[in-house]
Coordinates of C-alpha atoms in Angstrom, one line a residue:
Chain Z
M1 CA 0.1 0.0 0.0
K2 CA 2.9 2.4 1.0
L3 CA 4.6 1.4 -2.2
L4 CA 1.5 2.2 -4.3
L5 CA 1.1 5.6 -2.7
L6 CA 4.8 6.3 -3.3
V7 CA 4.4 5.4 -7.0
I8 CA 1.3 7.6 -7.4
L9 CA 3.0 10.5 -5.8
F10 CA 6.1 10.1 -7.8
L11 CA 4.2 10.0 -11.1
T12 CA 1.6 12.7 -10.4
P13 CA 3.9 15.6 -11.0
Q14 CA 4.7 14.2 -14.4
F15 CA 1.1 14.7 -15.6
L16 CA 0.9 18.3 -14.3
T17 CA 1.7 21.0 -16.8
A18 CA 4.0 23.9 -15.8
Q19 CA 2.5 27.3 -16.2
D20 CA 5.6 28.8 -17.9
T21 CA 8.9 27.3 -19.1
L22 CA 11.1 30.5 -18.5
R23 CA 13.2 30.3 -15.4
G24 CA 13.8 33.3 -13.2
D25 CA 16.7 34.1 -10.8
Y26 CA 18.0 31.7 -8.3
R27 CA 19.7 32.0 -4.8
V28 CA 22.3 30.0 -3.1
I29 CA 22.2 29.9 0.7
L30 CA 24.6 28.9 3.2
Q31 CA 23.2 27.9 6.6
A32 CA 25.0 27.2 9.9
N33 CA 23.2 25.7 12.7
L34 CA 24.1 25.1 16.4
G35 CA 21.8 23.2 18.6
L36 CA 20.9 20.8 21.4
S37 CA 20.0 17.3 20.5
Q38 CA 18.6 14.4 22.4
S39 CA 19.0 10.8 21.0
H40 CA 16.4 8.1 21.2
I41 CA 18.2 4.8 21.1
V42 CA 17.6 1.3 22.2
R43 CA 20.1 0.8 25.0
T44 CA 21.6 -2.7 25.3
T45 CA 24.9 -1.9 26.9
E46 CA 25.0 -3.2 30.5
V47 CA 27.6 -1.5 32.7
D48 CA 27.5 -1.8 36.5
K49 CA 27.8 1.9 37.1
A50 CA 28.0 4.5 34.5
E51 CA 27.3 8.2 33.5
Y52 CA 25.2 8.0 30.5
S53 CA 24.0 11.1 28.5
P54 CA 21.7 11.0 25.4
L55 CA 22.2 14.8 25.1
G56 CA 24.7 16.6 22.9
F57 CA 25.5 19.5 20.7
L58 CA 24.6 19.4 17.1
R59 CA 26.6 21.4 14.5
T60 CA 25.5 21.5 10.9
L61 CA 26.1 23.3 7.7
R62 CA 23.7 23.4 4.7
L63 CA 24.2 24.6 1.3
I64 CA 20.8 25.1 -0.5
W65 CA 20.0 26.1 -4.0
R66 CA 16.8 27.9 -4.3
P67 CA 15.5 28.4 -7.8
D68 CA 12.5 30.6 -8.7
H69 CA 10.0 28.0 -7.5
L70 CA 9.2 26.6 -4.2
L71 CA 11.3 23.7 -4.0
G72 CA 15.0 24.0 -3.3
M73 CA 17.6 21.4 -2.8
G74 CA 21.0 21.1 -1.3
V75 CA 23.4 19.2 0.9
E76 CA 23.9 19.0 4.7
T77 CA 26.8 17.7 6.8
G78 CA 28.0 18.4 10.3
I79 CA 28.4 16.4 13.5
L80 CA 25.7 15.0 15.7
R81 CA 26.5 13.7 19.1
V82 CA 24.3 10.6 19.7
S83 CA 25.4 9.8 23.2
N84 CA 28.2 9.3 25.4
L85 CA 29.0 6.9 28.3
I86 CA 31.6 7.1 31.1
V87 CA 32.3 3.9 33.0
K88 CA 32.3 4.5 36.7
Q89 CA 32.5 0.8 37.8
D90 CA 32.4 -2.3 35.9
A91 CA 33.6 -6.1 36.2
S92 CA 35.0 -6.1 32.7
L93 CA 35.6 -2.5 31.6
P94 CA 38.3 -0.3 33.3
T95 CA 36.9 2.6 35.3
G96 CA 37.1 5.9 33.3
T97 CA 36.4 4.1 29.9
T98 CA 34.6 6.7 27.8
L99 CA 32.5 5.8 24.8
E100 CA 31.4 8.5 22.5
L101 CA 28.9 8.0 19.7
D102 CA 28.7 10.5 16.9
A103 CA 27.0 10.7 13.4
I104 CA 28.2 12.8 10.5
P105 CA 25.4 13.3 8.1
A106 CA 26.0 13.5 4.3
L107 CA 22.5 14.2 3.2
L108 CA 20.8 15.4 0.0
I109 CA 18.1 17.8 1.2
F110 CA 14.9 19.1 -0.3
S111 CA 13.6 22.3 1.1
M112 CA 10.6 24.5 0.7
E113 CA 10.5 28.1 2.1
K114 CA 7.6 30.5 2.2
Y115 CA 7.3 33.6 4.3
G116 CA 10.5 32.6 6.2
I117 CA 9.1 29.2 7.2
E118 CA 11.1 26.3 5.9
I119 CA 10.3 22.7 5.7
T120 CA 13.2 20.3 4.9
S121 CA 13.5 16.7 4.3
G122 CA 16.7 14.8 3.5
V123 CA 18.0 11.3 2.6
G124 CA 21.6 10.0 2.5
M125 CA 24.3 8.5 4.6
Y126 CA 25.5 9.0 8.1
N127 CA 29.1 8.3 8.9
Y128 CA 28.4 6.6 12.3
R129 CA 31.4 6.5 14.6
V130 CA 32.4 5.4 18.0
N131 CA 35.4 6.6 20.1
A132 CA 36.2 4.3 22.9
A133 CA 39.0 5.5 25.3
L134 CA 40.0 3.1 28.0
N135 CA 41.7 4.6 31.0
D136 CA 45.0 3.1 29.9
N137 CA 44.9 5.3 26.8
E138 CA 44.0 2.5 24.5
I139 CA 41.7 4.1 22.0
T140 CA 39.3 2.4 19.8
A141 CA 37.9 4.6 16.9
S142 CA 35.7 2.8 14.6
T143 CA 33.4 4.1 11.7
Q144 CA 30.7 2.7 9.4
W145 CA 28.4 4.3 6.9
E146 CA 24.6 3.8 7.4
I147 CA 21.5 4.9 5.3
G148 CA 19.3 7.5 7.0
W149 CA 17.1 10.4 6.7
M150 CA 15.9 13.7 8.3
L151 CA 13.0 16.1 8.6
G152 CA 13.0 19.7 9.8
V153 CA 10.8 22.7 10.1
G154 CA 12.1 26.1 11.0
Y155 CA 11.8 29.9 10.6
A156 CA 14.3 32.5 9.4
Y157 CA 13.9 36.3 9.9
P158 CA 15.8 38.4 7.5
I159 CA 17.9 41.1 9.3
S160 CA 19.5 42.3 6.0
R161 CA 19.3 41.5 2.3
S162 CA 22.0 38.8 2.8
F163 CA 21.5 37.5 6.3
S164 CA 18.7 35.8 8.2
I165 CA 18.6 34.4 11.8
G166 CA 16.2 31.9 13.1
G167 CA 15.7 28.5 14.6
D168 CA 14.5 25.1 13.7
F169 CA 13.4 21.7 15.0
R170 CA 14.9 18.6 13.4
Y171 CA 14.5 14.9 13.5
Y172 CA 17.3 12.6 12.3
A173 CA 16.9 8.9 11.9
I174 CA 19.4 6.1 11.3
P175 CA 16.9 3.1 11.0
E176 CA 19.6 0.4 10.7
R177 CA 21.1 1.5 14.1
Q178 CA 17.6 2.1 15.6
V179 CA 18.8 5.6 16.5
S180 CA 17.0 8.8 16.1
L181 CA 17.6 12.3 17.4
T182 CA 15.5 15.3 18.0
S183 CA 17.1 18.7 18.1
L184 CA 16.3 22.4 18.6
N185 CA 18.8 24.7 16.7
A186 CA 19.6 28.3 16.2
K187 CA 20.5 29.2 12.7
V188 CA 22.3 31.9 10.7
Q189 CA 21.6 32.0 7.0
W190 CA 23.7 33.8 4.3
Q191 CA 22.6 34.3 0.8
L192 CA 25.7 33.8 -1.2
W193 CA 24.2 34.4 -4.5
Y194 CA 21.1 36.2 -5.5
Chain O
M1 CA -1.3 27.4 -5.3
T2 CA 0.4 27.4 -8.7
I3 CA 1.3 24.1 -10.5
N4 CA 4.9 24.5 -9.6
Q5 CA 4.1 24.9 -5.8
L6 CA 1.9 21.8 -6.1
R7 CA 4.8 19.9 -7.7
S8 CA 7.1 21.0 -4.9
C9 CA 4.6 20.0 -2.2
I10 CA 4.2 16.4 -3.8
F11 CA 8.0 16.1 -4.2
I12 CA 8.7 16.8 -0.5
L13 CA 5.8 14.4 0.3
T14 CA 7.4 11.8 -1.8
I15 CA 10.8 12.4 0.1
L16 CA 8.8 11.9 3.4
L17 CA 7.4 8.7 2.2
I18 CA 10.7 7.4 1.1
S19 CA 12.1 8.3 4.5
W20 CA 9.1 6.4 6.1
Q21 CA 9.8 3.4 3.8
L22 CA 13.6 3.5 4.9
G23 CA 12.5 3.5 8.4
A24 CA 10.5 0.5 8.0
C25 CA 13.3 -1.4 6.4
N26 CA 14.8 -2.2 9.7
S27 CA 12.9 -5.4 10.2
E28 CA 13.4 -7.2 13.5
L29 CA 14.8 -10.7 13.2
R30 CA 13.6 -11.9 16.5
I31 CA 13.3 -15.5 17.4
I32 CA 10.0 -17.4 16.9
V33 CA 9.3 -20.0 19.5
P34 CA 5.8 -20.7 20.9
N35 CA 5.2 -20.6 24.6
T36 CA 5.9 -24.3 25.4
E37 CA 4.9 -23.6 29.1
I38 CA 1.4 -24.3 27.8
V39 CA 2.2 -27.9 27.0
A40 CA 4.8 -28.5 29.8
P41 CA 2.2 -29.9 32.4
A42 CA 2.0 -32.9 30.1
L43 CA 5.5 -34.0 31.2
K44 CA 4.8 -33.3 35.0
G45 CA 6.0 -36.2 37.1
T46 CA 7.7 -38.2 34.4
S47 CA 11.3 -39.7 34.4
A48 CA 13.9 -39.9 31.8
I49 CA 13.5 -42.6 29.1
P50 CA 16.6 -45.0 29.0
N51 CA 18.8 -44.4 26.0
I52 CA 18.3 -47.9 24.6
S53 CA 14.4 -47.5 24.6
R54 CA 14.9 -44.1 22.9
K55 CA 16.8 -45.8 20.1
L56 CA 13.8 -48.2 19.5
I57 CA 11.4 -45.3 19.0
E58 CA 13.6 -43.7 16.2
G59 CA 12.6 -44.5 12.7
V60 CA 10.5 -43.7 9.5
Y61 CA 6.8 -43.2 10.5
A62 CA 3.7 -43.0 8.3
V63 CA 1.5 -40.1 9.1
Q64 CA -2.1 -41.6 9.7
Q65 CA -3.6 -38.4 10.8
G66 CA -2.3 -34.9 10.2
K67 CA -1.1 -35.3 6.6
A68 CA -2.4 -31.9 5.6
R69 CA 0.2 -30.2 7.9
F70 CA 3.1 -32.7 7.9
G71 CA 2.8 -34.9 4.7
D72 CA 2.7 -38.6 4.4
T73 CA 6.0 -39.5 6.3
V74 CA 8.1 -38.2 9.0
I75 CA 11.4 -39.1 10.6
L76 CA 11.8 -39.5 14.4
K77 CA 15.3 -39.0 15.9
H78 CA 16.4 -38.3 19.4
D79 CA 19.1 -35.9 20.5
R80 CA 19.9 -36.8 24.1
E81 CA 16.6 -36.4 26.1
S82 CA 14.8 -34.5 23.2
L83 CA 13.0 -36.0 20.4
S84 CA 13.1 -34.3 16.9
I85 CA 10.5 -35.1 14.2
F86 CA 11.5 -34.1 10.6
C87 CA 8.5 -33.9 8.2
Q88 CA 8.0 -34.3 4.5
K89 CA 5.8 -31.3 4.0
N90 CA 6.8 -27.6 4.2
S91 CA 10.3 -28.4 5.8
T92 CA 8.5 -28.7 9.0
Y93 CA 10.2 -30.1 12.2
M94 CA 9.3 -30.6 15.8
V95 CA 11.4 -30.4 18.9
L96 CA 9.9 -32.2 22.0
R97 CA 10.9 -32.9 25.4
S98 CA 10.4 -36.4 26.5
G99 CA 9.5 -38.5 29.7
M100 CA 8.0 -41.7 30.8
K101 CA 5.2 -42.4 33.4
D102 CA 3.0 -45.4 34.2
S103 CA 4.3 -47.4 31.1
S104 CA 3.5 -44.6 28.8
I105 CA 6.0 -42.4 26.9
L106 CA 5.1 -38.7 26.6
Y107 CA 6.4 -35.8 24.5
A108 CA 5.7 -32.1 24.7
G109 CA 7.1 -29.2 22.6
Y110 CA 6.5 -27.3 19.4
W111 CA 6.5 -27.6 15.7
R112 CA 8.0 -25.1 13.3
N113 CA 8.3 -24.6 9.5
A114 CA 12.0 -24.3 8.8
Q115 CA 11.6 -21.8 6.1
S116 CA 8.7 -19.7 7.4
P117 CA 7.6 -18.3 10.8
Q118 CA 4.7 -20.8 11.1
T119 CA 4.9 -22.7 14.4
G120 CA 2.7 -24.1 17.1
L121 CA 2.6 -26.5 20.0
C122 CA 2.4 -30.3 20.1
T123 CA 1.9 -33.1 22.6
L124 CA 2.4 -36.9 21.8
E125 CA 2.1 -40.1 23.7
I126 CA 2.9 -43.7 23.1
R127 CA 0.5 -45.7 25.3
N128 CA 1.4 -48.9 26.9
K129 CA -0.8 -51.0 24.3
D130 CA 0.5 -49.0 21.4
G131 CA 4.0 -50.2 22.0
A132 CA 5.4 -48.2 25.0
G133 CA 5.3 -51.3 27.2
D134 CA 7.7 -53.3 25.0
I135 CA 9.9 -50.3 24.3
L136 CA 10.4 -49.6 28.0
Q137 CA 11.4 -53.3 28.4
T138 CA 13.8 -52.7 25.5
I139 CA 11.9 -55.0 23.1
R140 CA 11.0 -53.9 19.6
P141 CA 7.2 -53.9 19.5
Q142 CA 5.3 -55.6 16.6
T143 CA 3.5 -52.3 15.9
L144 CA 4.2 -48.8 17.3
T145 CA 1.7 -46.0 17.2
I146 CA 2.2 -42.5 18.5
R147 CA -0.9 -40.5 19.1
G148 CA -1.1 -36.8 20.0
A149 CA -2.3 -33.3 19.0
V150 CA -0.8 -30.3 17.2
G151 CA -2.2 -26.7 17.1
G152 CA -1.4 -23.0 17.2
S153 CA 1.3 -21.4 19.3
E154 CA -1.0 -19.9 22.2
V155 CA -3.5 -22.6 22.9
Q156 CA -3.6 -26.3 23.9
P157 CA -3.2 -28.4 20.7
N158 CA -6.1 -30.1 19.6
E159 CA -5.7 -31.3 15.8
P160 CA -5.1 -35.0 16.0
L161 CA -1.8 -36.4 14.9
I162 CA -1.2 -40.1 14.6
L163 CA 2.1 -41.7 13.4
E164 CA 2.7 -45.3 12.8
Y165 CA 6.2 -46.9 12.7
V166 CA 7.3 -48.2 9.3
R167 CA 11.0 -48.9 9.3
P168 CA 14.3 -48.0 10.8
L169 CA 16.3 -45.0 9.7
F170 CA 18.5 -45.2 6.7
E171 CA 22.2 -45.9 7.4
R172 CA 24.9 -45.7 4.8
K173 CA 27.0 -48.9 4.5
R174 CA 30.5 -47.8 3.9
E175 CA 33.4 -49.1 5.9
R176 CA 35.6 -46.0 5.4
T177 CA 33.3 -43.7 7.2
D178 CA 31.7 -46.3 9.5
G179 CA 28.4 -45.6 7.5
K180 CA 28.4 -42.1 8.8
F181 CA 27.0 -39.3 6.9
W182 CA 27.6 -35.7 8.0
I183 CA 24.8 -33.2 8.3
I184 CA 26.7 -30.0 9.1
A185 CA 24.7 -27.0 10.4
H186 CA 25.9 -23.7 9.0
R187 CA 26.9 -21.0 11.6
G188 CA 26.3 -23.3 14.5
G189 CA 22.9 -24.4 13.5
G190 CA 21.5 -21.8 11.1
R191 CA 21.1 -18.1 10.3
N192 CA 19.5 -15.4 12.2
S193 CA 17.2 -14.7 9.3
D194 CA 15.6 -18.2 9.9
R195 CA 14.6 -17.0 13.5
L196 CA 15.7 -20.0 15.3
P197 CA 15.5 -20.1 19.1
F198 CA 19.1 -18.9 19.5
S199 CA 21.4 -16.5 17.6
E200 CA 23.8 -17.8 14.9
N201 CA 27.3 -18.6 16.0
S202 CA 26.2 -18.8 19.8
T203 CA 27.1 -21.7 22.2
E204 CA 23.4 -21.9 22.8
L205 CA 22.6 -22.7 19.1
I206 CA 25.5 -25.2 18.9
K207 CA 23.8 -27.1 21.8
F208 CA 20.5 -27.0 19.8
A209 CA 22.1 -28.1 16.5
G210 CA 21.5 -31.8 17.3
K211 CA 17.8 -31.3 17.8
L212 CA 17.8 -29.8 14.2
G213 CA 19.1 -33.2 12.9
A214 CA 22.8 -32.0 12.6
N215 CA 25.7 -34.1 13.7
G216 CA 28.4 -31.4 12.9
V217 CA 28.5 -27.7 13.0
E218 CA 30.2 -25.1 11.0
I219 CA 31.4 -22.0 13.0
D220 CA 33.0 -18.7 11.9
I221 CA 36.2 -17.6 13.7
R222 CA 37.6 -14.0 13.8
L223 CA 40.0 -12.5 16.2
T224 CA 39.4 -9.5 18.5
K225 CA 41.7 -6.5 18.9
D226 CA 43.5 -8.5 21.8
G227 CA 43.8 -11.5 19.6
I228 CA 41.2 -13.7 21.1
P229 CA 39.5 -16.1 18.6
V230 CA 35.7 -15.6 18.8
L231 CA 32.6 -16.8 16.9
Y232 CA 31.4 -14.1 14.4
H233 CA 30.6 -14.2 10.7
D234 CA 30.8 -10.7 9.3
E235 CA 33.8 -8.4 9.3
N236 CA 31.7 -5.6 10.7
L237 CA 29.5 -5.5 13.8
N238 CA 26.0 -4.8 12.5
S239 CA 22.4 -4.9 13.4
R240 CA 21.8 -8.3 11.5
L241 CA 24.2 -10.0 14.1
V242 CA 24.3 -7.9 17.2
D243 CA 22.7 -5.4 19.5
G244 CA 24.8 -2.7 21.1
E245 CA 24.8 1.0 20.5
Y246 CA 28.4 1.4 20.7
M247 CA 29.2 -1.5 18.3
V248 CA 30.4 0.3 15.0
G249 CA 32.8 -1.0 12.5
A250 CA 35.0 -4.0 12.4
I251 CA 35.0 -6.6 15.2
G252 CA 38.7 -6.6 15.1
N253 CA 38.6 -3.0 16.5
Y254 CA 37.4 -4.1 19.8
T255 CA 38.9 -6.0 22.7
F256 CA 37.2 -9.0 24.0
A257 CA 36.3 -7.2 27.3
Q258 CA 34.6 -4.5 25.3
L259 CA 32.7 -6.9 23.2
Q260 CA 31.5 -8.8 26.3
V261 CA 30.2 -5.6 27.9
L262 CA 29.0 -3.6 25.0
C263 CA 27.7 -6.2 22.6
R264 CA 24.9 -8.9 22.6
L265 CA 24.0 -11.3 19.9
K266 CA 20.6 -10.8 18.5
N267 CA 18.9 -13.1 21.0
G268 CA 20.8 -11.6 23.9
E269 CA 23.7 -14.1 24.1
R270 CA 27.3 -13.0 24.4
I271 CA 29.7 -13.4 21.6
P272 CA 31.5 -16.6 22.5
T273 CA 35.2 -17.4 22.3
L274 CA 36.3 -20.3 20.2
D275 CA 37.4 -21.9 23.5
D276 CA 33.9 -21.6 24.9
A277 CA 32.4 -23.0 21.7
L278 CA 34.7 -26.0 21.5
R279 CA 34.3 -26.9 25.3
T280 CA 30.6 -26.8 24.7
I281 CA 30.8 -29.0 21.7
V282 CA 33.0 -31.6 23.5
D283 CA 31.2 -31.5 26.8
S284 CA 27.6 -30.9 26.1
T285 CA 26.8 -32.2 22.7
N286 CA 26.9 -35.4 20.7
L287 CA 28.2 -33.7 17.6
T288 CA 30.8 -35.6 15.8
S289 CA 32.5 -32.8 13.6
V290 CA 33.3 -29.2 13.9
W291 CA 34.2 -27.1 10.8
L292 CA 36.1 -24.0 11.8
D293 CA 35.6 -21.5 9.0
I294 CA 38.6 -19.3 9.7
K295 CA 38.1 -15.7 8.6
E296 CA 41.6 -14.3 9.3
P297 CA 44.8 -15.8 8.5
A298 CA 46.3 -14.3 11.7
A299 CA 44.1 -16.6 13.7
I300 CA 45.5 -19.9 12.4
E301 CA 48.2 -20.3 15.1
K302 CA 45.8 -20.0 18.0
I303 CA 43.2 -22.0 16.3
I304 CA 45.4 -24.9 15.6
A305 CA 46.5 -24.8 19.3
M306 CA 42.9 -25.0 20.5
Q307 CA 42.0 -27.6 17.8
K308 CA 44.8 -29.9 19.3
T309 CA 43.7 -29.3 22.9
Y310 CA 40.1 -30.2 22.2
I311 CA 40.7 -33.1 19.9
E312 CA 42.7 -34.6 22.8
R313 CA 40.0 -33.8 25.3
A314 CA 37.4 -35.4 23.1
Q315 CA 39.7 -38.5 22.8
L316 CA 40.0 -38.8 26.4
L317 CA 36.1 -38.7 26.8
Q318 CA 35.7 -41.2 24.0
A319 CA 38.1 -43.6 25.6
A320 CA 36.1 -43.2 29.0
G321 CA 32.9 -44.0 26.9
K322 CA 31.4 -40.6 27.6
R323 CA 31.0 -39.4 24.1
D324 CA 31.5 -40.4 20.4
T325 CA 34.4 -39.7 18.2
L326 CA 34.8 -35.8 17.4
E327 CA 36.7 -34.4 14.4
I328 CA 37.7 -30.7 14.6
F329 CA 38.7 -29.3 11.2
S330 CA 40.5 -26.1 10.1
G331 CA 38.6 -24.7 7.2
L332 CA 40.7 -23.5 4.4
A333 CA 38.4 -21.3 2.4
T334 CA 40.7 -18.7 0.7
D335 CA 44.2 -18.6 -0.6
E336 CA 45.4 -16.4 2.2
I337 CA 44.0 -18.8 4.8
Y338 CA 45.4 -21.7 2.9
Q339 CA 49.0 -20.1 2.7
A340 CA 48.8 -19.4 6.4
F341 CA 47.9 -23.0 7.3
V342 CA 50.5 -24.7 5.1
A343 CA 53.1 -22.4 6.6
H344 CA 52.3 -24.0 10.1
P345 CA 55.0 -26.7 10.8
E346 CA 52.4 -29.2 12.0
H347 CA 49.8 -28.7 9.2
L348 CA 50.1 -32.1 7.8
Q349 CA 48.9 -33.7 11.1
I350 CA 46.1 -31.0 11.7
P351 CA 42.7 -32.2 10.3
S352 CA 41.6 -29.7 7.8
I353 CA 38.8 -29.0 5.2
C354 CA 40.0 -27.6 2.0
E355 CA 37.4 -25.6 -0.1
L356 CA 39.9 -24.6 -2.9
S357 CA 41.0 -27.3 -5.2
I358 CA 41.8 -31.1 -5.0
S359 CA 45.6 -30.5 -5.6
Q360 CA 45.5 -28.0 -2.6
T361 CA 43.6 -30.6 -0.7
Q362 CA 46.3 -33.2 -1.2
K363 CA 49.1 -30.7 -0.7
A364 CA 47.6 -29.6 2.8
N365 CA 46.8 -33.2 3.5
S366 CA 43.2 -32.2 4.1
K367 CA 40.9 -34.9 5.3
V368 CA 38.0 -33.3 3.4
F369 CA 37.6 -31.6 0.2
A370 CA 34.6 -29.2 0.2
P371 CA 33.4 -27.8 -3.1
R372 CA 30.6 -25.2 -3.6
W373 CA 27.2 -27.0 -4.5
T374 CA 27.1 -25.0 -7.8
L375 CA 30.1 -27.2 -9.1
G376 CA 27.7 -30.2 -9.2
S377 CA 28.0 -33.7 -7.9
L378 CA 31.7 -34.1 -9.2
Q379 CA 31.3 -37.9 -9.2
N380 CA 34.8 -38.6 -10.6
E381 CA 36.6 -36.3 -8.3
V382 CA 34.7 -37.6 -5.1
N383 CA 35.5 -41.1 -6.0
S384 CA 39.1 -40.4 -6.6
L385 CA 39.2 -38.7 -3.1
H386 CA 37.6 -41.6 -1.5
S387 CA 40.2 -43.9 -3.0
E388 CA 42.8 -41.6 -1.1
N389 CA 40.9 -42.1 2.1
R390 CA 39.7 -38.5 1.9
R391 CA 36.1 -37.3 2.1
A392 CA 34.1 -34.7 0.4
F393 CA 31.5 -32.4 1.9
V394 CA 29.3 -30.1 -0.3
W395 CA 28.4 -26.5 0.8
T396 CA 25.9 -24.7 1.3
L397 CA 22.8 -26.7 0.1
D398 CA 19.5 -25.3 1.2
Q399 CA 16.9 -26.0 -1.5
P400 CA 15.0 -29.2 -0.8
E401 CA 15.0 -30.3 -4.4
F402 CA 18.8 -29.9 -4.6
I403 CA 19.3 -31.5 -1.3
V404 CA 17.4 -34.6 -2.7
Q405 CA 19.2 -34.5 -6.0
F406 CA 22.7 -34.4 -4.4
L407 CA 21.7 -37.2 -1.9
N408 CA 20.5 -39.4 -4.8
E409 CA 23.1 -38.6 -7.5
G410 CA 26.1 -37.4 -5.6
N411 CA 28.6 -39.5 -3.6
Y412 CA 29.4 -36.8 -1.0
D413 CA 30.0 -37.7 2.6
G414 CA 28.4 -34.7 4.1
I415 CA 26.2 -31.6 3.3
L416 CA 26.8 -28.1 4.9
T417 CA 23.3 -26.6 5.2
N418 CA 21.2 -23.8 6.8
Y419 CA 18.4 -26.3 7.0
P420 CA 19.7 -29.5 8.7
T421 CA 16.2 -30.5 9.4
V422 CA 15.4 -30.9 5.6
V423 CA 18.7 -32.7 4.9
A424 CA 18.0 -35.0 7.9
Y425 CA 14.4 -35.9 6.6
N426 CA 15.7 -36.5 3.0
Y427 CA 18.8 -38.4 4.3
Y428 CA 17.1 -40.8 6.8
I429 CA 14.0 -41.4 4.6
R430 CA 16.1 -43.2 2.1
R431 CA 16.1 -47.0 1.7

């Protein structure tokens, strides 16, 4: 059923006739975001005593091409802290072992903006990475690419012809890892080309 | 709204739906076993059936009632205290616990379709007058009838099932291998995708492999960062095989201690060491062969040392009459593994299975040549290996029609499979 819906949605625009074929101006926008995120993750790690935090900072950059119609597209990358854990006491792991889990998105994003309100969705890959530092300085760093997606909604208020400031709410998902993140961000937007 | 705006909205909606689809792709591969507590009271107050009596029950049975679900014939075979039934239809099998009480033999457990999630509960009984009396006195009865019921997974079974003994199980007559045929369960018993009661490459599944009809297991060996051989198939830690939010990248990036704390196999078991696995096989199973699928050349030295230790241990138990013979083979699947193996000074004395070529099999003095099934029956090559006192196992045969074809047309000594229940049925049913 979902697949059928997808096919219909995908094909529908092909049957719609555009009102005009002449293209107008376009804009290229660079967006920097800084926010706080909370991960939602199926926890399976059993440590006797540990400090665990699903909270972290989110730093991302977006480059968006906005043509003369509603739909823009671009790319997004950055670094998302998924969680970190510090072992305080455990039978197997040395006290002080630190485990940090991050994800670096490499997403193709599609974005609609009207009256400063922006809706964004993205699909692509996440470079999922763990840093495990044992207290004897033995560090394990390991990475793996995973498919994922994101959704976001935000608002940008123009403070000049080139700059806007605003905020957004985002949802990132890495289904293979059963990990999702929700985040609240502040954003600065710079029109590179208009 | 203009047409362009409508197009944009539809496009975004499409992306959202694709995302939704992606989210749905992460299918859970959890085990499927019905709640056997429902039928457990059937065995209350029973005692263990003597081994010799259990042997008398094994055989080929005609299905008198229950053909729609299980087909015309079934195979009954014990593994320690459990009875397994391998069926003709839909690759169905049953795993039942057993007991005796008041001259009756009782069984309770579940049935499962090997290649689909269909499952349910089952209870069986051999009454005194149906042959249990003779069996418990270690006499083969004139007729032997097993009556019981099967059903769904959440209710007491109520569909009648009646089985009637027809003949003993097929046994190969061949001096060279003591008539033995090896049914080798892949990854310790089967894959996670088949939703067995335990995770692949776990000691728990290895203990269960005999109930699936296997008399041997193939297990995958990799090294941890601190050089401990462990059972794990893939190069990377992934959600197909493990749960663990901090498990990213290659298994070789983590120490054994890290894996023990941070990682669980899909059904909650810990990743076992090779040492744990071999000890389990020697001490807690009736398995007669172990195929060590070595994934890293660096592991050869440690694997060979363990192989020697556990072959000796099994020989001691065999001499004391506590277990059957056990063979442990190093698996030589790639040229890198082969080179590392033949570089070992004792390689000619170490039992091995070579998957590469007959000449490499001979050079490494491998006891077994193991070609991929797509190479066909290789009749001449297999016969030539037999004349050199070597054996041939074929891998990995899963389709019932090919299993039957290889059993009928080939001259192999063993089959590596993800569905040992299917091989067991088709092997023991032969005349």
